[in-house]
C-alpha cells in the first residue's frame, strides 16, 4: 500500500458515491489494518470516521469482504459473537488482493505488514446503503487490482 | 442547537413521562453528537446516563430514529453487528430535523454541528418501556420542529 | 439528590459563569457517580460533556474536591497514577456534603447510593480556567448546602 | 470545514514534512472533532492513525494548540492528569481559527460543527519530532487562514 494509490482509491470511491447519489466516508488501511488515507464527503454522517475504518480493519483482519462475514456472525454461525465494537461485519469493507512479487512496482512504499501472497490492505466505505457502500468500495478496489 | 431549547425539550420529555407513568432520563445532543443537556427523573434507573446519550448519539450519527435501526440490526438484518458499546439501536432516539434558513431564529446560540440542510442534533430517552421512551422523545422533538 | 435541586445547581453554576465571563458545562451526579443533570452553555467547548461529568464522578468517588486530589496524584504523591481517563484530578469537581437525617426534605427522591452520613453527590464544571470552574462549582454546591 | 479544503491542508502538511525530512500522518477534523481527511505518508509510523486524529480532536476540544497544553499537563500544572487515552497533549495539534461571516466562501459544504465565531476544526500531525509536527500542522493551518 502507498499513499498515492490510497488517495486514488479514495477518489474512486467518492466518484462512485456521486454516481450512486450517496454521501460517504472512505478509508484505506494497510496490511496491519492501520489507516493510510481517509476522506469524508461534505454532508456525510459523522459515523463514517468510525465505521469506514472499522470495515477496512475487519476486511484485512479476516481477509474477506465484510459482506461475506455477515452470514458467519449470525446466531449459530461460525463466528457468532464476533460482531461488536472492534469489528464491523456488514458490507462495505473489501480486502485488497495479494501483493505481487517484489519488483512489480506495488512494493514501493509498502507499509506495515505487507508480505507477498497475503492481503495487502483493505478499503472500507460507510454512509450510503450497504449496497451503495459495497459499490463504492469495489470501485476503489478495482483501482488496486488494476495497478 | 442551543441550551435554552435543549432544556425545554428535556422538560417536554419529562412531562410526557409523567403522563406515561414512566421514570426516564433524557439527553439532547448537538450535530456532533456531543451532549448539550441531560436530565434524569427522581427514581429513574442509573442506566439512563449511558443509554439516553447513546440513543441520541446514534440517532444523529445515523440520521434516523433508533427505532428504525432496530430491525436493521437484527440477525440477518442489513446492519447486524452495529449494536455495541458505541451505538444503541432500539427505540428512544430521535434525530432533530434539518435546520431552517439563517435568520429563522433557531440559529441563535447554535452549537457544534449545525448546518442548514443537515441533522442538527438528536434527543434520546431511556428508562421506560421502548414505546414510552419513544413517546417521550417524540414529545421533545415536537418542540424542536415547532421552534 | 433530586432532579429539581440538581437543575437549580446547574443554573447557579451557569449564572456564576456569566459573572466570570466563562462558557462552561456543568454536571451533577448522585452518590453513585451517575449523572442527574447536565447543561452546556451555548458556545462552550465540546470537551465539557467529557470533563464535567468526569470531575463530578471523581469528586464523589474520592469524597473530596478534585482540586484537593491534584497534589496527591503528582509523581511521588499518595495517589500517583490515579489520573487517567476515568478520573479527572484538577479543580472543578466538588462533593456535596453529607445527607441530613431522613425527613429533612432532601431525602425526597434520593437516588442510587445515598446513605445518611456519606457524600450524597457532586457537581463538576469544565470550560473555563480551573479557578473559574471551581468558582462555578462552588456556587452550585452552595445551593446544596443551603437546601 | 469541507473535504476539498481538508485535502489541501493535508497536502500542505505533507509538503512541509518533505522539507523537514519527516514522515508524518496528518488529520483534519471538523468542529465536532470528527475526522474529515487523513493521510499517512509512505513509511510513516503506524501510531499516526492514533495520534494525529487525537491531536486534532484535542486541539478542537480545548480550542488551543496542543503545544500550549503541554506545560499545563505537567506534574504540578493546572491540567495535570488530562493526558490519557482521549487527549494528546503535546505539540502537533492546531485549532482552525474562527469561521468568517456567511458568504465568505468558506461556508460552502461545511460539515458538522461550524458556527461563525467558534473554532471550526483542527489539524493534527504526528510522526516527526514535535517541532516538525508543529511546523507541518502550521503549514496546513496557514491554508485555512488564507482561505
Coordinates of C-alpha atoms in Angstrom, one line a residue:
Chain A
X1 CA 0.0 0.0 0.0
X2 CA 1.2 3.5 -0.6
X3 CA -0.4 6.9 0.0
X4 CA -0.6 7.9 -3.7
X5 CA -2.6 4.8 -4.6
X6 CA -4.7 5.1 -1.4
X7 CA -5.7 8.6 -2.4
X8 CA -6.7 7.5 -5.9
X9 CA -8.8 4.7 -4.3
X10 CA -10.5 7.2 -2.1
X11 CA -11.2 9.4 -5.1
X12 CA -12.6 6.4 -7.0
X13 CA -14.9 5.6 -4.1
X14 CA -16.1 9.3 -3.9
X15 CA -16.7 9.4 -7.6
X16 CA -18.8 6.2 -7.4
X17 CA -20.7 7.7 -4.5
X18 CA -21.6 10.6 -6.7
X19 CA -23.0 8.2 -9.3
X20 CA -24.9 6.4 -6.5
X21 CA -26.2 9.6 -5.0
X22 CA -24.7 8.7 -1.7
X23 CA -22.6 10.7 0.8
X24 CA -19.9 8.5 2.1
X25 CA -16.7 8.2 4.1
X26 CA -13.9 6.0 2.7
X27 CA -10.9 4.6 4.5
X28 CA -7.9 2.7 3.1
X29 CA -5.8 0.7 5.5
X30 CA -2.5 -1.2 5.1
X31 CA -1.9 -4.9 5.8
X32 CA -1.6 -4.1 9.5
X33 CA -5.1 -2.6 9.5
X34 CA -3.7 0.9 10.1
X35 CA -5.2 3.9 8.3
X36 CA -3.4 5.2 5.3
X37 CA -6.0 7.6 3.9
X38 CA -9.5 8.7 4.8
X39 CA -11.9 11.1 3.2
X40 CA -15.4 12.1 4.3
X41 CA -17.6 13.8 1.7
X42 CA -19.3 17.1 2.6
X43 CA -22.5 16.3 4.4
X44 CA -21.7 12.6 5.1
X45 CA -22.6 11.3 8.5
X46 CA -20.3 11.6 11.5
X47 CA -20.5 7.8 11.9
X48 CA -18.2 7.4 8.9
X49 CA -15.0 8.1 10.8
X50 CA -16.0 5.1 13.0
X51 CA -17.5 2.7 10.5
X52 CA -15.4 3.1 7.4
X53 CA -12.0 2.4 9.1
X54 CA -13.8 -0.3 11.1
X55 CA -14.9 -2.1 7.9
X56 CA -11.5 -1.8 6.4
X57 CA -9.8 -3.1 9.5
X58 CA -12.3 -6.0 9.6
X59 CA -11.7 -6.8 5.9
X60 CA -8.0 -7.0 6.3
X61 CA -8.1 -8.8 9.6
X62 CA -10.3 -11.5 8.2
X63 CA -9.1 -11.4 4.7
X64 CA -12.5 -11.3 3.2
X65 CA -15.2 -8.8 2.2
X66 CA -17.2 -7.8 5.3
X67 CA -20.3 -8.7 3.3
X68 CA -19.1 -12.3 3.4
X69 CA -18.6 -12.1 7.1
X70 CA -22.3 -11.1 7.7
X71 CA -23.7 -14.6 7.5
X72 CA -20.9 -16.1 9.6
X73 CA -21.6 -13.8 12.6
X74 CA -25.3 -14.7 12.7
X75 CA -26.6 -16.6 15.7
X76 CA -25.5 -20.2 15.0
X77 CA -22.9 -19.0 12.6
X78 CA -19.2 -19.9 12.8
X79 CA -18.2 -16.6 14.1
X80 CA -21.2 -15.7 16.2
X81 CA -20.2 -13.1 18.8
X82 CA -17.5 -11.6 16.6
X83 CA -19.6 -8.5 15.8
X84 CA -19.1 -5.7 18.2
X85 CA -17.2 -2.5 18.6
X86 CA -14.0 -3.8 17.2
X87 CA -15.4 -5.4 14.1
X88 CA -17.9 -4.2 11.6
X89 CA -19.4 -7.2 9.9
X90 CA -21.7 -5.9 7.2
X91 CA -21.0 -4.9 3.6
X92 CA -18.6 -2.1 2.7
X93 CA -15.2 -3.5 3.6
X94 CA -13.2 -5.1 0.8
X95 CA -9.7 -6.6 1.2
X96 CA -7.1 -5.7 -1.4
X97 CA -5.8 -8.7 -3.3
X98 CA -2.5 -10.2 -2.8
X99 CA 0.7 -8.4 -3.3
X100 CA 2.6 -9.3 -6.4
X101 CA 6.3 -10.2 -6.5
X102 CA 8.9 -7.8 -5.3
X103 CA 9.7 -5.5 -8.3
X104 CA 6.2 -5.3 -9.7
X105 CA 6.0 -1.7 -8.7
X106 CA 3.5 -2.0 -6.0
X107 CA 6.1 -2.8 -3.4
X108 CA 7.4 0.7 -3.3
X109 CA 6.5 2.4 -0.2
X110 CA 4.9 -0.7 1.3
X111 CA 3.7 -0.3 4.9
X112 CA 3.5 -2.3 8.0
X113 CA 2.5 -5.9 7.5
X114 CA 2.7 -6.4 3.7
X115 CA 4.1 -9.8 2.7
X116 CA 3.8 -11.2 -0.8
X117 CA 1.0 -13.7 -1.0
X118 CA -1.0 -12.0 1.7
X119 CA -3.7 -9.4 1.9
X120 CA -2.1 -6.0 1.4
X121 CA -4.7 -3.8 2.8
X122 CA -8.4 -3.0 2.5
X123 CA -10.9 -0.3 1.7
X124 CA -13.9 0.5 3.8
X125 CA -16.9 2.6 2.9
X126 CA -19.7 3.9 5.1
X127 CA -22.5 6.4 4.7
X128 CA -24.8 5.0 2.0
X129 CA -27.0 1.9 2.0
X130 CA -25.0 -1.3 2.3
X131 CA -25.2 -1.9 -1.4
X132 CA -24.0 1.6 -2.2
X133 CA -21.2 1.2 0.3
X134 CA -20.2 -2.0 -1.4
X135 CA -20.3 -0.5 -4.9
X136 CA -18.1 2.4 -3.7
X137 CA -15.6 0.1 -2.0
X138 CA -15.4 -2.1 -5.1
X139 CA -14.8 0.9 -7.3
X140 CA -11.8 1.7 -5.1
X141 CA -10.6 -1.9 -5.0
X142 CA -10.8 -2.1 -8.8
X143 CA -8.0 0.5 -9.0
X144 CA -5.8 -1.6 -6.8
X145 CA -6.4 -4.7 -8.9
X146 CA -5.5 -2.7 -12.0
X147 CA -2.4 -1.2 -10.5
Chain B
X1 CA -29.0 23.6 18.9
X2 CA -28.9 25.8 22.0
X3 CA -29.1 25.2 25.7
X4 CA -32.5 27.0 26.2
X5 CA -34.2 24.9 23.6
X6 CA -32.5 21.8 24.8
X7 CA -33.8 22.4 28.3
X8 CA -37.3 22.9 27.0
X9 CA -37.0 19.6 25.1
X10 CA -35.9 17.9 28.3
X11 CA -38.8 19.3 30.2
X12 CA -41.2 18.2 27.5
X13 CA -39.8 14.6 27.7
X14 CA -40.2 14.6 31.4
X15 CA -43.8 15.9 31.2
X16 CA -44.6 13.2 28.8
X17 CA -43.0 10.6 31.1
X18 CA -45.3 11.8 33.8
X19 CA -48.3 11.1 31.5
X20 CA -46.9 7.7 30.7
X21 CA -46.2 6.8 34.3
X22 CA -42.5 6.3 33.4
X23 CA -39.3 7.3 35.1
X24 CA -36.8 8.4 32.4
X25 CA -33.6 10.0 31.6
X26 CA -33.4 12.4 28.6
X27 CA -30.4 13.6 26.6
X28 CA -30.1 16.3 23.9
X29 CA -27.0 16.3 21.7
X30 CA -25.8 18.6 19.0
X31 CA -25.0 17.7 15.4
X32 CA -21.6 16.4 16.5
X33 CA -23.2 14.0 18.9
X34 CA -22.0 15.9 22.0
X35 CA -24.2 16.4 25.0
X36 CA -26.0 19.7 25.4
X37 CA -28.5 18.9 28.2
X38 CA -29.4 15.9 30.3
X39 CA -32.0 15.3 33.0
X40 CA -32.7 12.1 35.0
X41 CA -36.0 11.9 36.8
X42 CA -36.0 11.0 40.5
X43 CA -36.1 7.3 40.8
X44 CA -35.0 6.6 37.2
X45 CA -32.5 3.9 36.5
X46 CA -28.8 4.5 36.6
X47 CA -28.5 3.1 33.1
X48 CA -30.1 6.3 31.8
X49 CA -26.9 8.3 31.8
X50 CA -25.4 5.7 29.5
X51 CA -28.4 4.8 27.2
X52 CA -30.1 8.2 26.7
X53 CA -26.9 9.9 25.4
X54 CA -26.2 6.7 23.5
X55 CA -29.5 6.8 21.7
X56 CA -29.2 10.5 20.9
X57 CA -25.7 9.9 19.5
X58 CA -26.9 7.0 17.4
X59 CA -29.8 9.0 16.1
X60 CA -27.7 11.9 15.0
X61 CA -24.9 9.6 13.6
X62 CA -27.3 7.6 11.5
X63 CA -29.8 10.4 10.9
X64 CA -32.8 8.2 11.7
X65 CA -34.8 7.3 14.7
X66 CA -33.1 4.5 16.6
X67 CA -36.4 2.6 16.4
X68 CA -35.9 2.4 12.7
X69 CA -32.5 0.9 13.2
X70 CA -33.8 -1.8 15.4
X71 CA -35.0 -4.2 12.6
X72 CA -31.8 -3.5 10.6
X73 CA -29.5 -4.8 13.3
X74 CA -31.4 -8.0 13.9
X75 CA -29.7 -11.2 12.9
X76 CA -29.9 -11.3 9.2
X77 CA -30.6 -7.5 9.0
X78 CA -28.6 -5.2 6.9
X79 CA -26.7 -3.7 9.8
X80 CA -26.4 -6.7 12.1
X81 CA -23.5 -6.3 14.3
X82 CA -23.8 -2.5 14.5
X83 CA -25.1 -2.6 18.0
X84 CA -22.4 -2.4 20.6
X85 CA -20.8 -0.1 23.1
X86 CA -21.0 2.8 20.8
X87 CA -24.4 2.5 19.3
X88 CA -27.8 2.0 20.9
X89 CA -30.2 0.6 18.3
X90 CA -33.6 0.4 19.8
X91 CA -36.3 2.9 20.1
X92 CA -35.9 6.2 22.1
X93 CA -33.5 8.2 19.9
X94 CA -34.9 10.7 17.5
X95 CA -33.0 13.0 15.2
X96 CA -33.9 16.7 15.1
X97 CA -34.9 17.7 11.6
X98 CA -33.0 19.9 9.4
X99 CA -32.1 23.4 10.4
X100 CA -34.1 26.2 8.7
X101 CA -32.5 29.1 6.9
X102 CA -30.2 31.5 8.6
X103 CA -32.4 34.1 10.4
X104 CA -35.2 31.8 11.3
X105 CA -34.4 32.3 15.0
X106 CA -33.1 28.8 15.6
X107 CA -29.6 29.8 14.6
X108 CA -29.1 31.8 17.8
X109 CA -26.6 30.2 20.1
X110 CA -26.1 27.3 17.8
X111 CA -23.6 24.7 19.0
X112 CA -21.1 22.4 17.3
X113 CA -22.5 20.9 14.2
X114 CA -25.5 22.8 12.9
X115 CA -25.6 23.4 9.2
X116 CA -28.7 24.1 7.2
X117 CA -29.9 21.0 5.4
X118 CA -28.4 18.6 7.8
X119 CA -29.4 16.9 11.0
X120 CA -28.9 19.4 13.8
X121 CA -28.9 17.2 16.8
X122 CA -31.0 14.5 18.5
X123 CA -32.9 13.6 21.6
X124 CA -32.5 10.3 23.4
X125 CA -34.8 8.9 26.1
X126 CA -34.2 5.8 28.3
X127 CA -35.9 4.4 31.4
X128 CA -39.4 3.4 30.4
X129 CA -40.6 0.8 28.0
X130 CA -39.4 1.3 24.5
X131 CA -42.7 2.7 23.4
X132 CA -42.8 5.0 26.4
X133 CA -39.2 6.2 25.6
X134 CA -40.2 6.8 22.0
X135 CA -43.3 8.8 23.1
X136 CA -41.2 11.0 25.4
X137 CA -38.5 11.5 22.8
X138 CA -41.1 12.5 20.2
X139 CA -42.7 14.9 22.7
X140 CA -39.3 16.6 22.9
X141 CA -38.7 16.5 19.2
X142 CA -42.1 18.2 18.6
X143 CA -40.8 21.2 20.4
X144 CA -37.8 21.4 18.0
X145 CA -40.0 21.1 15.0
X146 CA -42.3 23.8 16.3
X147 CA -39.5 26.2 17.2
Chain C
X1 CA -30.0 14.2 45.3
X2 CA -33.1 15.0 43.2
X3 CA -33.6 16.5 39.8
X4 CA -35.1 19.7 40.9
X5 CA -32.2 20.6 43.1
X6 CA -29.7 19.4 40.5
X7 CA -31.3 21.7 38.0
X8 CA -31.1 24.6 40.4
X9 CA -27.4 23.8 41.0
X10 CA -26.8 23.8 37.2
X11 CA -28.4 27.2 36.9
X12 CA -26.3 28.5 39.8
X13 CA -23.2 27.4 38.0
X14 CA -24.2 28.9 34.7
X15 CA -25.1 32.2 36.5
X16 CA -21.7 32.2 38.1
X17 CA -20.0 31.5 34.7
X18 CA -21.8 34.6 33.4
X19 CA -20.2 36.7 36.2
X20 CA -16.8 35.1 35.4
X21 CA -17.1 35.6 31.7
X22 CA -16.7 31.9 31.1
X23 CA -18.5 29.4 28.9
X24 CA -18.9 26.2 30.9
X25 CA -20.5 22.7 31.1
X26 CA -21.9 21.6 34.5
X27 CA -22.7 18.1 35.7
X28 CA -24.5 17.0 38.8
X29 CA -24.1 13.3 39.8
X30 CA -25.7 11.3 42.6
X31 CA -23.9 9.3 45.3
X32 CA -23.3 6.5 42.8
X33 CA -21.5 8.9 40.5
X34 CA -24.3 8.7 37.9
X35 CA -25.4 11.8 36.0
X36 CA -28.6 13.5 37.2
X37 CA -28.4 16.7 35.3
X38 CA -26.0 18.3 32.7
X39 CA -26.1 21.6 30.9
X40 CA -23.6 23.0 28.3
X41 CA -23.7 26.7 27.7
X42 CA -24.0 27.9 24.1
X43 CA -20.5 28.2 22.7
X44 CA -18.9 26.0 25.4
X45 CA -16.3 23.5 24.4
X46 CA -17.2 20.0 23.3
X47 CA -14.8 18.7 25.9
X48 CA -17.3 19.7 28.6
X49 CA -19.5 16.6 28.2
X50 CA -16.4 14.5 29.0
X51 CA -14.7 16.6 31.7
X52 CA -17.6 17.9 33.7
X53 CA -19.2 14.5 34.5
X54 CA -15.6 13.2 35.0
X55 CA -14.9 15.8 37.6
X56 CA -18.2 15.1 39.4
X57 CA -17.6 11.4 39.3
X58 CA -14.1 11.8 40.7
X59 CA -15.3 14.1 43.5
X60 CA -17.9 11.7 44.7
X61 CA -15.7 8.7 44.2
X62 CA -13.0 10.2 46.4
X63 CA -15.2 12.3 48.6
X64 CA -13.1 15.4 48.1
X65 CA -12.8 18.3 45.8
X66 CA -10.9 17.4 42.7
X67 CA -8.7 20.4 43.4
X68 CA -7.5 18.6 46.6
X69 CA -6.7 15.5 44.6
X70 CA -4.4 17.4 42.3
X71 CA -1.4 17.3 44.7
X72 CA -2.0 13.7 45.6
X73 CA -1.7 12.5 42.1
X74 CA 1.7 14.2 41.4
X75 CA 4.7 11.9 40.9
X76 CA 5.6 10.8 44.4
X77 CA 2.2 11.6 45.7
X78 CA 0.0 9.2 47.5
X79 CA -2.3 8.5 44.5
X80 CA 0.2 8.9 41.7
X81 CA -1.1 7.0 38.7
X82 CA -4.7 7.7 39.5
X83 CA -5.1 10.3 36.9
X84 CA -6.3 9.0 33.6
X85 CA -9.3 8.5 31.5
X86 CA -11.6 7.5 34.4
X87 CA -10.6 10.3 36.8
X88 CA -10.2 14.0 36.3
X89 CA -7.9 15.2 39.1
X90 CA -7.8 19.0 38.8
X91 CA -10.1 21.6 40.2
X92 CA -13.8 21.9 39.2
X93 CA -15.3 18.9 41.0
X94 CA -16.9 19.4 44.4
X95 CA -18.6 16.8 46.5
X96 CA -21.9 17.6 48.0
X97 CA -21.8 17.4 51.8
X98 CA -23.5 14.8 53.9
X99 CA -27.1 14.0 53.7
X100 CA -29.1 15.2 56.7
X101 CA -31.5 13.0 58.6
X102 CA -34.5 11.3 56.9
X103 CA -37.3 13.9 57.0
X104 CA -35.1 17.0 56.4
X105 CA -36.6 17.4 53.0
X106 CA -33.5 16.5 51.0
X107 CA -34.2 12.8 51.2
X108 CA -37.1 13.0 48.8
X109 CA -36.3 11.4 45.5
X110 CA -33.0 10.2 46.7
X111 CA -31.1 8.3 44.1
X112 CA -28.7 5.4 43.9
X113 CA -26.2 5.2 46.7
X114 CA -27.2 7.9 49.2
X115 CA -26.8 7.0 52.8
X116 CA -27.0 9.5 55.7
X117 CA -23.6 10.5 56.8
X118 CA -22.0 10.0 53.4
X119 CA -21.4 12.1 50.3
X120 CA -24.6 12.5 48.5
X121 CA -23.4 13.5 45.1
X122 CA -21.1 16.0 43.4
X123 CA -21.0 18.8 40.9
X124 CA -18.4 19.1 38.2
X125 CA -17.7 22.1 36.0
X126 CA -15.5 22.4 32.9
X127 CA -14.9 25.0 30.2
X128 CA -13.3 28.0 32.0
X129 CA -10.0 28.3 33.7
X130 CA -9.6 26.0 36.6
X131 CA -10.3 28.8 39.0
X132 CA -13.4 29.8 37.1
X133 CA -14.5 26.2 37.0
X134 CA -14.0 25.9 40.8
X135 CA -15.9 29.2 41.4
X136 CA -18.9 27.9 39.3
X137 CA -18.9 24.5 41.0
X138 CA -18.8 26.1 44.5
X139 CA -21.7 28.4 43.5
X140 CA -23.7 25.3 42.7
X141 CA -22.6 23.5 45.9
X142 CA -23.6 26.5 48.0
X143 CA -27.2 25.8 46.9
X144 CA -26.9 22.3 48.2
X145 CA -25.5 23.3 51.5
X146 CA -28.3 25.9 51.9
X147 CA -31.0 23.5 50.9
Chain D
X1 CA -14.8 22.6 7.1
X2 CA -15.1 20.9 3.8
X3 CA -13.3 18.0 2.2
X4 CA -11.7 19.9 -0.6
X5 CA -10.0 22.3 1.8
X6 CA -9.2 19.5 4.2
X7 CA -7.4 17.7 1.4
X8 CA -5.4 20.8 0.5
X9 CA -4.4 21.1 4.2
X10 CA -3.3 17.5 4.2
X11 CA -1.2 18.1 1.1
X12 CA 0.3 21.3 2.7
X13 CA 1.3 19.3 5.8
X14 CA 2.9 16.5 3.6
X15 CA 4.8 19.0 1.6
X16 CA 6.2 20.6 4.7
X17 CA 7.1 17.2 6.0
X18 CA 9.1 16.7 2.8
X19 CA 11.0 20.0 3.6
X20 CA 11.6 18.8 7.2
X21 CA 12.7 15.4 6.2
X22 CA 10.0 13.9 8.3
X23 CA 7.5 11.1 7.6
X24 CA 4.1 12.1 9.1
X25 CA 0.4 11.4 9.3
X26 CA -2.0 14.3 9.1
X27 CA -5.6 14.5 10.2
X28 CA -8.2 17.2 9.7
X29 CA -11.3 17.2 11.9
X30 CA -14.5 19.3 12.0
X31 CA -15.8 21.4 14.9
X32 CA -17.3 18.2 16.5
X33 CA -13.8 16.6 16.5
X34 CA -14.9 14.1 13.8
X35 CA -12.4 13.1 11.1
X36 CA -12.8 14.7 7.6
X37 CA -9.5 13.8 6.0
X38 CA -6.4 11.8 6.9
X39 CA -3.2 10.9 5.1
X40 CA -0.2 8.9 6.2
X41 CA 3.0 9.2 4.2
X42 CA 4.7 6.1 3.0
X43 CA 7.0 4.8 5.7
X44 CA 5.3 6.8 8.5
X45 CA 4.8 5.1 11.8
X46 CA 1.6 3.2 12.5
X47 CA 1.0 5.3 15.5
X48 CA 0.0 8.2 13.3
X49 CA -3.6 7.0 12.8
X50 CA -4.0 7.2 16.6
X51 CA -2.0 10.3 17.4
X52 CA -2.8 12.6 14.5
X53 CA -6.6 12.5 14.9
X54 CA -6.0 12.6 18.7
X55 CA -4.1 15.8 18.5
X56 CA -6.7 17.3 16.2
X57 CA -9.5 16.3 18.5
X58 CA -7.7 17.7 21.5
X59 CA -7.0 21.0 19.7
X60 CA -10.6 21.5 18.8
X61 CA -11.9 20.3 22.1
X62 CA -9.7 22.7 24.1
X63 CA -9.5 25.4 21.4
X64 CA -5.8 25.8 21.7
X65 CA -2.7 24.3 20.1
X66 CA -1.8 21.1 21.8
X67 CA 1.7 22.5 22.3
X68 CA 0.2 25.1 24.6
X69 CA -1.4 22.3 26.6
X70 CA 1.9 20.5 27.1
X71 CA 3.1 22.7 30.1
X72 CA -0.4 22.7 31.7
X73 CA -0.5 18.9 31.9
X74 CA 3.0 18.6 33.5
X75 CA 3.1 17.4 37.1
X76 CA 2.1 20.4 39.1
X77 CA 0.5 22.1 36.1
X78 CA -3.1 23.3 36.1
X79 CA -4.4 20.4 34.0
X80 CA -2.1 17.5 35.2
X81 CA -3.9 14.3 34.6
X82 CA -5.7 15.4 31.5
X83 CA -3.4 13.4 29.2
X84 CA -4.7 10.0 28.6
X85 CA -6.4 7.9 26.0
X86 CA -8.7 10.6 24.9
X87 CA -6.4 13.6 24.8
X88 CA -3.0 14.0 23.2
X89 CA -1.3 17.0 24.9
X90 CA 1.9 17.7 23.1
X91 CA 2.7 19.7 20.0
X92 CA 1.2 19.0 16.6
X93 CA -2.5 19.8 17.0
X94 CA -3.6 23.3 15.8
X95 CA -7.2 24.6 16.0
X96 CA -8.5 26.3 12.9
X97 CA -9.4 29.9 13.6
X98 CA -12.9 31.2 13.6
X99 CA -15.2 30.9 10.7
X100 CA -15.7 34.1 8.8
X101 CA -19.1 35.6 8.0
X102 CA -21.7 33.7 6.0
X103 CA -20.9 34.3 2.4
X104 CA -17.1 34.5 2.7
X105 CA -16.8 31.3 0.6
X106 CA -15.7 29.0 3.4
X107 CA -19.3 28.2 4.3
X108 CA -19.8 26.0 1.2
X109 CA -20.0 22.4 2.1
X110 CA -19.4 23.0 5.7
X111 CA -19.6 19.9 7.9
X112 CA -20.7 19.2 11.4
X113 CA -19.8 21.8 13.9
X114 CA -19.0 25.1 12.0
X115 CA -20.5 28.2 13.5
X116 CA -19.3 31.7 13.0
X117 CA -17.3 32.9 15.9
X118 CA -16.2 29.4 17.1
X119 CA -13.4 27.0 16.4
X120 CA -14.3 25.4 13.1
X121 CA -12.0 22.3 13.3
X122 CA -8.4 21.4 13.7
X123 CA -5.4 19.8 12.1
X124 CA -3.2 17.2 13.9
X125 CA 0.2 15.9 12.7
X126 CA 2.2 13.0 14.1
X127 CA 5.3 11.1 13.0
X128 CA 8.2 13.6 13.2
X129 CA 9.8 15.3 16.1
X130 CA 7.4 17.5 18.0
X131 CA 8.8 20.6 16.3
X132 CA 8.5 19.0 12.9
X133 CA 4.9 18.0 13.6
X134 CA 4.1 21.6 14.7
X135 CA 5.7 23.0 11.6
X136 CA 3.6 20.7 9.4
X137 CA 0.4 21.4 11.2
X138 CA 1.0 25.1 11.0
X139 CA 1.7 24.8 7.2
X140 CA -1.7 23.2 6.9
X141 CA -3.4 25.8 9.2
X142 CA -2.0 28.6 7.1
X143 CA -4.0 27.4 4.2
X144 CA -7.2 27.6 6.3
X145 CA -6.4 31.1 7.5
X146 CA -5.7 32.2 3.9
X147 CA -8.8 30.6 2.5

